[in-house]
mmCIF file of C-alpha atoms in Angstrom:
data_model
loop_
_atom_site.group_PDB
_atom_site.id
_atom_site.type_symbol
_atom_site.label_atom_id
_atom_site.label_comp_id
_atom_site.label_asym_id
_atom_site.label_seq_id
_atom_site.Cartn_x
_atom_site.Cartn_y
_atom_site.Cartn_z
ATOM 1 C CA MET A 59 5.968 -11.803 3.626
ATOM 2 C CA THR A 60 8.565 -11.847 0.733
ATOM 3 C CA ALA A 61 7.796 -15.406 0.127
ATOM 4 C CA LEU A 62 4.141 -14.379 -0.334
ATOM 5 C CA ILE A 63 4.773 -11.616 -2.526
ATOM 6 C CA SER A 64 7.181 -13.047 -4.951
ATOM 7 C CA ARG A 65 5.935 -16.860 -4.954
ATOM 8 C CA PRO A 66 7.509 -19.570 -7.268
ATOM 9 C CA TYR A 67 6.338 -19.899 -10.778
ATOM 10 C CA PRO A 68 3.970 -22.730 -9.862
ATOM 11 C CA ASP A 69 2.493 -20.982 -7.179
ATOM 12 C CA SER A 70 2.038 -17.658 -8.988
ATOM 13 C CA MET A 71 -0.016 -19.292 -11.581
ATOM 14 C CA ASN A 72 -2.798 -20.433 -9.054
ATOM 15 C CA ASN A 73 -5.800 -18.149 -9.673
ATOM 16 C CA ASN A 74 -7.393 -18.980 -6.540
ATOM 17 C CA SER A 75 -5.277 -17.143 -4.008
ATOM 18 C CA GLY A 76 -4.386 -13.416 -3.510
ATOM 19 C CA LEU A 77 -2.578 -11.298 -0.759
ATOM 20 C CA ALA A 78 -2.919 -7.633 0.591
ATOM 21 C CA PHE A 79 -0.633 -5.822 2.852
ATOM 22 C CA ILE A 80 -0.896 -2.514 4.328
ATOM 23 C CA ARG A 81 1.942 -0.898 6.486
ATOM 24 C CA LEU A 82 0.353 1.719 9.510
ATOM 25 C CA GLY A 83 3.401 4.742 9.734
ATOM 26 C CA ASP A 84 3.294 7.541 11.679
ATOM 27 C CA GLY A 85 0.990 9.366 9.059
ATOM 28 C CA GLU A 86 -1.695 6.835 9.156
ATOM 29 C CA MET A 87 -1.511 6.954 12.933
ATOM 30 C CA LYS A 88 -2.153 10.560 13.253
ATOM 31 C CA LEU A 89 -5.062 10.450 10.551
ATOM 32 C CA LEU A 90 -6.771 7.832 12.545
ATOM 33 C CA PHE A 91 -6.542 9.717 16.017
ATOM 34 C CA GLY A 92 -7.113 13.185 14.537
ATOM 35 C CA LEU A 93 -3.624 14.609 15.057
ATOM 36 C CA SER A 94 -1.965 17.245 12.751
ATOM 37 C CA ILE A 95 0.526 15.844 10.463
ATOM 38 C CA LYS A 96 3.334 17.484 8.545
ATOM 39 C CA THR A 97 4.957 15.143 6.075
ATOM 40 C CA LEU A 98 8.325 14.774 3.866
ATOM 41 C CA ASP A 99 5.791 14.273 0.954
ATOM 42 C CA GLN A 100 4.829 18.043 0.304
ATOM 43 C CA TRP A 101 1.599 17.852 2.421
ATOM 44 C CA SER A 102 0.083 18.506 5.755
ATOM 45 C CA MET A 103 -3.223 18.144 7.607
ATOM 46 C CA PRO A 104 -4.494 20.319 10.450
ATOM 47 C CA ARG A 105 -5.668 18.474 13.674
ATOM 48 C CA GLY A 106 -9.089 17.088 13.833
ATOM 49 C CA GLU A 107 -11.065 14.600 12.077
ATOM 50 C CA SER A 108 -10.704 14.079 8.171
ATOM 51 C CA LYS A 109 -12.537 12.020 5.617
ATOM 52 C CA LEU A 110 -9.426 10.026 5.057
ATOM 53 C CA GLY A 111 -8.820 9.034 8.710
ATOM 54 C CA LYS A 112 -12.513 7.938 8.769
ATOM 55 C CA ASP A 113 -11.799 5.449 5.836
ATOM 56 C CA LEU A 114 -8.561 4.403 7.607
ATOM 57 C CA ARG A 115 -10.807 3.462 10.433
ATOM 58 C CA LYS A 116 -13.194 1.740 8.212
ATOM 59 C CA VAL A 117 -10.592 -0.494 6.612
ATOM 60 C CA LEU A 118 -9.048 -1.562 9.876
ATOM 61 C CA HIS A 119 -12.749 -2.274 11.163
ATOM 62 C CA TYR A 120 -13.536 -4.596 8.212
ATOM 63 C CA PRO A 121 -14.411 -8.103 9.679
ATOM 64 C CA LYS A 122 -14.708 -9.815 6.583
ATOM 65 C CA TYR A 123 -10.824 -9.931 6.386
ATOM 66 C CA GLN A 124 -10.567 -12.545 9.199
ATOM 67 C CA TYR A 125 -12.391 -15.289 6.955
ATOM 68 C CA ASN A 126 -10.542 -14.993 3.856
ATOM 69 C CA THR A 127 -7.402 -17.295 4.093
ATOM 70 C CA PHE A 128 -7.168 -17.996 0.639
ATOM 71 C CA SER A 129 -6.774 -14.156 0.096
ATOM 72 C CA PRO A 130 -5.018 -13.000 3.640
ATOM 73 C CA PHE A 131 -5.174 -9.594 4.324
ATOM 74 C CA TYR A 132 -2.336 -8.151 6.663
ATOM 75 C CA TYR A 133 -1.613 -5.265 8.762
ATOM 76 C CA GLY A 134 1.966 -3.885 9.331
ATOM 77 C CA ILE A 135 1.714 -2.038 12.598
ATOM 78 C CA TYR A 136 4.089 -0.683 15.282
ATOM 79 C CA ASP A 137 4.187 0.577 18.581
ATOM 80 C CA ALA A 138 3.839 4.432 18.151
ATOM 81 C CA LYS A 139 4.070 5.481 22.004
ATOM 82 C CA ASP A 140 3.879 8.965 21.230
ATOM 83 C CA ILE A 141 0.652 9.173 19.337
ATOM 84 C CA CYS A 142 -1.128 6.296 21.216
ATOM 85 C CA PRO A 143 -0.845 3.340 23.504
ATOM 86 C CA PHE A 144 -0.474 0.271 21.594
ATOM 87 C CA HIS A 145 -3.538 -1.583 23.146
ATOM 88 C CA GLU A 146 -5.544 1.506 21.836
ATOM 89 C CA LEU A 147 -4.404 0.735 18.243
ATOM 90 C CA LEU A 148 -4.943 -2.947 18.553
ATOM 91 C CA SER A 149 -8.497 -2.193 19.791
ATOM 92 C CA LYS A 150 -9.133 -0.714 16.372
ATOM 93 C CA ILE A 151 -7.946 -3.599 14.189
ATOM 94 C CA TYR A 152 -10.612 -6.323 13.700
ATOM 95 C CA GLN A 153 -8.154 -8.776 12.352
ATOM 96 C CA HIS A 154 -6.951 -11.979 13.661
ATOM 97 C CA PRO A 155 -3.528 -11.424 15.571
ATOM 98 C CA LYS A 156 -1.663 -13.961 12.939
ATOM 99 C CA TYR A 157 -2.236 -11.527 10.049
ATOM 100 C CA LEU A 158 -0.533 -8.645 12.315
ATOM 101 C CA THR A 159 3.284 -8.105 11.093
ATOM 102 C CA TYR A 160 5.828 -5.127 11.204
ATOM 103 C CA ALA A 161 5.257 -2.061 9.578
ATOM 104 C CA ASN A 162 8.849 -1.435 8.572
ATOM 105 C CA LEU A 163 9.444 -4.632 6.472
ATOM 106 C CA PHE A 164 10.574 -2.865 3.444
ATOM 107 C CA VAL A 165 12.456 -0.029 5.240
ATOM 108 C CA ASN A 166 15.428 1.075 7.562
ATOM 109 C CA SER A 167 17.299 -1.967 8.181
ATOM 110 C CA ASN A 168 15.325 -3.883 5.641
ATOM 111 C CA TYR A 169 15.850 -1.601 2.936
ATOM 112 C CA PRO A 170 18.946 -3.512 1.248
ATOM 113 C CA SER A 171 16.933 -6.448 1.114
ATOM 114 C CA THR A 172 14.139 -4.725 -0.580
ATOM 115 C CA LYS A 173 16.089 -3.395 -3.254
ATOM 116 C CA LEU A 174 17.103 -6.968 -3.989
ATOM 117 C CA LEU A 175 13.282 -7.870 -3.872
ATOM 118 C CA HIS A 176 12.576 -5.035 -6.529
ATOM 119 C CA GLN A 177 15.400 -6.348 -8.751
ATOM 120 C CA ALA A 178 13.696 -10.120 -8.473
ATOM 121 C CA LEU A 179 10.267 -8.741 -8.994
ATOM 122 C CA ILE A 180 11.394 -6.823 -12.314
ATOM 123 C CA ARG A 181 12.918 -9.982 -13.526
ATOM 124 C CA ASP A 182 10.332 -12.485 -12.732
ATOM 125 C CA TYR A 183 7.069 -10.259 -13.015
ATOM 126 C CA ARG A 184 7.919 -8.457 -15.899
ATOM 127 C CA LYS A 185 4.677 -7.085 -17.673
ATOM 128 C CA LYS A 186 2.624 -8.487 -14.749
ATOM 129 C CA ILE A 187 3.094 -5.459 -12.272
ATOM 130 C CA ILE A 188 0.709 -2.467 -11.861
ATOM 131 C CA LEU A 189 2.476 0.404 -10.178
ATOM 132 C CA ILE A 190 0.509 3.002 -8.152
ATOM 133 C CA ILE A 191 2.509 5.907 -7.493
ATOM 134 C CA ASN A 192 2.721 9.567 -7.309
ATOM 135 C CA ASN A 193 2.436 11.947 -10.226
ATOM 136 C CA GLU A 194 5.964 13.591 -9.298
ATOM 137 C CA ILE A 195 7.489 11.762 -11.990
ATOM 138 C CA SER A 196 9.390 12.644 -15.268
ATOM 139 C CA SER A 197 8.346 11.722 -18.657
ATOM 140 C CA LEU A 198 11.629 9.922 -19.083
ATOM 141 C CA LYS A 199 11.341 7.687 -15.854
ATOM 142 C CA LEU A 200 7.716 6.953 -16.784
ATOM 143 C CA THR A 201 8.985 5.436 -20.041
ATOM 144 C CA GLU A 202 11.531 3.289 -18.239
ATOM 145 C CA LEU A 203 9.224 2.047 -15.908
ATOM 146 C CA ASN A 204 6.639 1.254 -18.875
ATOM 147 C CA ALA A 205 9.334 -1.229 -19.961
ATOM 148 C CA TRP A 206 8.715 -3.722 -17.327
ATOM 149 C CA THR A 207 5.345 -2.855 -15.560
ATOM 150 C CA CYS A 208 1.899 -4.067 -17.048
ATOM 151 C CA GLU A 209 0.180 -0.429 -16.170
ATOM 152 C CA ILE A 210 0.758 2.537 -14.077
ATOM 153 C CA LEU A 211 -1.643 4.692 -12.252
ATOM 154 C CA LEU A 212 -0.587 8.084 -11.158
ATOM 155 C CA TYR A 213 -1.919 10.025 -8.201
ATOM 156 C CA PRO A 214 -1.750 13.543 -6.809
ATOM 157 C CA ASN A 215 1.169 14.032 -4.430
ATOM 158 C CA ASN A 216 -1.121 15.887 -2.108
ATOM 159 C CA GLY A 217 -4.043 13.242 -2.483
ATOM 160 C CA PRO A 218 -4.674 13.329 1.132
ATOM 161 C CA LEU A 219 -5.852 16.856 1.344
ATOM 162 C CA LEU A 220 -7.714 16.264 -1.996
ATOM 163 C CA TRP A 221 -9.492 13.448 -0.337
ATOM 164 C CA GLU A 222 -11.825 15.853 1.524
ATOM 165 C CA ASN A 223 -13.485 16.523 -1.857
ATOM 166 C CA ASP A 224 -16.217 13.800 -2.604
ATOM 167 C CA LYS A 225 -15.686 13.994 -6.363
ATOM 168 C CA PHE A 226 -11.905 13.327 -5.900
ATOM 169 C CA ARG A 227 -12.156 10.362 -3.344
ATOM 170 C CA GLU A 228 -15.058 8.833 -5.661
ATOM 171 C CA GLN A 229 -12.931 9.102 -8.598
ATOM 172 C CA ALA A 230 -9.864 7.674 -6.907
ATOM 173 C CA ILE A 231 -11.572 4.784 -5.634
ATOM 174 C CA GLY A 232 -13.225 4.216 -8.824
ATOM 175 C CA ARG A 233 -10.130 4.188 -10.841
ATOM 176 C CA ILE A 234 -8.480 1.460 -8.720
ATOM 177 C CA VAL A 235 -11.561 -0.764 -8.527
ATOM 178 C CA GLU A 236 -11.827 -0.606 -12.279
ATOM 179 C CA THR A 237 -8.330 -1.470 -12.567
ATOM 180 C CA ALA A 238 -8.611 -4.344 -9.975
ATOM 181 C CA LYS A 239 -11.436 -5.726 -11.916
ATOM 182 C CA ARG A 240 -9.417 -6.033 -15.340
ATOM 183 C CA TYR A 241 -6.621 -8.103 -13.717
ATOM 184 C CA ARG A 242 -6.177 -11.565 -12.039
ATOM 185 C CA ASN A 243 -3.226 -13.077 -10.483
ATOM 186 C CA ARG A 244 -1.091 -9.888 -10.892
ATOM 187 C CA LEU A 245 1.120 -7.562 -8.516
ATOM 188 C CA PHE A 246 0.140 -4.386 -7.522
ATOM 189 C CA LEU A 247 2.682 -2.130 -5.944
ATOM 190 C CA PHE A 248 1.281 1.149 -3.981
ATOM 191 C CA SER A 249 3.421 3.796 -3.133
ATOM 192 C CA ILE A 250 1.074 6.708 -2.630
ATOM 193 C CA GLY A 251 0.969 7.155 1.299
ATOM 194 C CA PRO A 252 -1.915 7.064 3.260
ATOM 195 C CA LEU A 253 -4.208 6.574 0.325
ATOM 196 C CA SER A 254 -2.758 3.240 -0.288
ATOM 197 C CA LYS A 255 -4.244 1.949 2.677
ATOM 198 C CA VAL A 256 -7.682 2.728 1.362
ATOM 199 C CA LEU A 257 -7.243 2.039 -2.139
ATOM 200 C CA ILE A 258 -5.893 -1.472 -1.479
ATOM 201 C CA HIS A 259 -8.850 -2.357 0.994
ATOM 202 C CA HIS A 260 -11.152 -1.285 -2.063
ATOM 203 C CA ALA A 261 -9.190 -3.104 -4.542
ATOM 204 C CA TRP A 262 -9.279 -6.122 -2.449
ATOM 205 C CA LEU A 263 -12.984 -6.099 -2.292
ATOM 206 C CA GLU A 264 -13.456 -5.862 -5.596
ATOM 207 C CA ASN A 265 -10.982 -8.590 -6.598
ATOM 208 C CA PRO A 266 -9.096 -10.463 -4.130
ATOM 209 C CA TYR A 267 -7.356 -12.765 -6.651
ATOM 210 C CA ASN A 268 -4.406 -10.268 -7.009
ATOM 211 C CA ARG A 269 -1.759 -9.136 -4.539
ATOM 212 C CA TYR A 270 -1.865 -5.810 -3.459
ATOM 213 C CA ILE A 271 1.448 -4.525 -1.671
ATOM 214 C CA ASP A 272 1.859 -1.355 0.279
ATOM 215 C CA VAL A 273 5.720 -0.721 -0.371
ATOM 216 C CA GLY A 274 5.557 3.114 0.438
ATOM 217 C CA SER A 275 8.583 5.103 0.391
ATOM 218 C CA ALA A 276 10.813 1.904 -0.486
ATOM 219 C CA LEU A 277 9.765 2.451 -4.069
ATOM 220 C CA ASP A 278 11.011 6.090 -4.276
ATOM 221 C CA GLN A 279 14.475 5.539 -5.426
ATOM 222 C CA MET A 280 13.055 3.313 -8.191
ATOM 223 C CA THR A 281 10.288 5.908 -9.203
ATOM 224 C CA ARG A 282 11.377 9.276 -8.179
ATOM 225 C CA ASN A 283 15.343 8.613 -9.239
ATOM 226 C CA ARG A 284 16.090 10.555 -5.841
ATOM 227 C CA THR A 285 16.475 9.671 -2.013
ATOM 228 C CA THR A 286 13.369 10.904 -0.016
ATOM 229 C CA ARG A 287 14.121 9.218 3.258
ATOM 230 C CA PRO A 288 17.423 9.352 5.445
ATOM 231 C CA TYR A 289 17.326 5.194 5.394
ATOM 232 C CA GLN A 290 17.845 5.198 1.423
ATOM 233 C CA SER A 291 21.005 6.760 1.681
ATOM 234 C CA ASN A 292 22.160 4.699 4.334
ATOM 235 C CA ALA A 293 21.433 1.417 2.654
ATOM 236 C CA GLU A 294 24.573 -0.603 1.649
#
């Protein structure tokens, strides 16, 4: 996966290929199955079906992903026994098994390697990276990130709750679609929780010739200047 995200220079100039990768963690799994959620990111969701949960199911059910080998769409999954049987999760995913991988590619024991990947991306893709992150960020940090990014899109930290509002949902989708349309052969790094999955889906539909990567909390130390998960403080 790292090789696909950070391709050698000749490959990165090929405008006829792309990539998408989304990870299904505890929050997404609970949204899919209508379970209550309490997160570390200052939002919670009561038990029951939500609009975001419905949209996540649509993402998993999208069959067109199977036929775009020039722009493969990968799912990161794991066996969440306490939420649902693994076979039940797989039954909801309309994608070839060869495009299924691990949800924790960037976190836990892989996090030290992820930090090295961040450094390589900043060095090799300067001004070719679009960050999609939460608006919990200082103006000083925003200035620092603007030095090496192409563009930064900020979404509310409580986006999953706001998603129940149709106007917010339409504006959130419209914003990422408009941004994806303006670029080609760019790297989009997402770190906005469950919203990342749905927005990557819509960005890929609009323009599959970019790379859309759901990095999640593995971006937090870089964008928030603080530790938000235990695995980050344990990284060597």
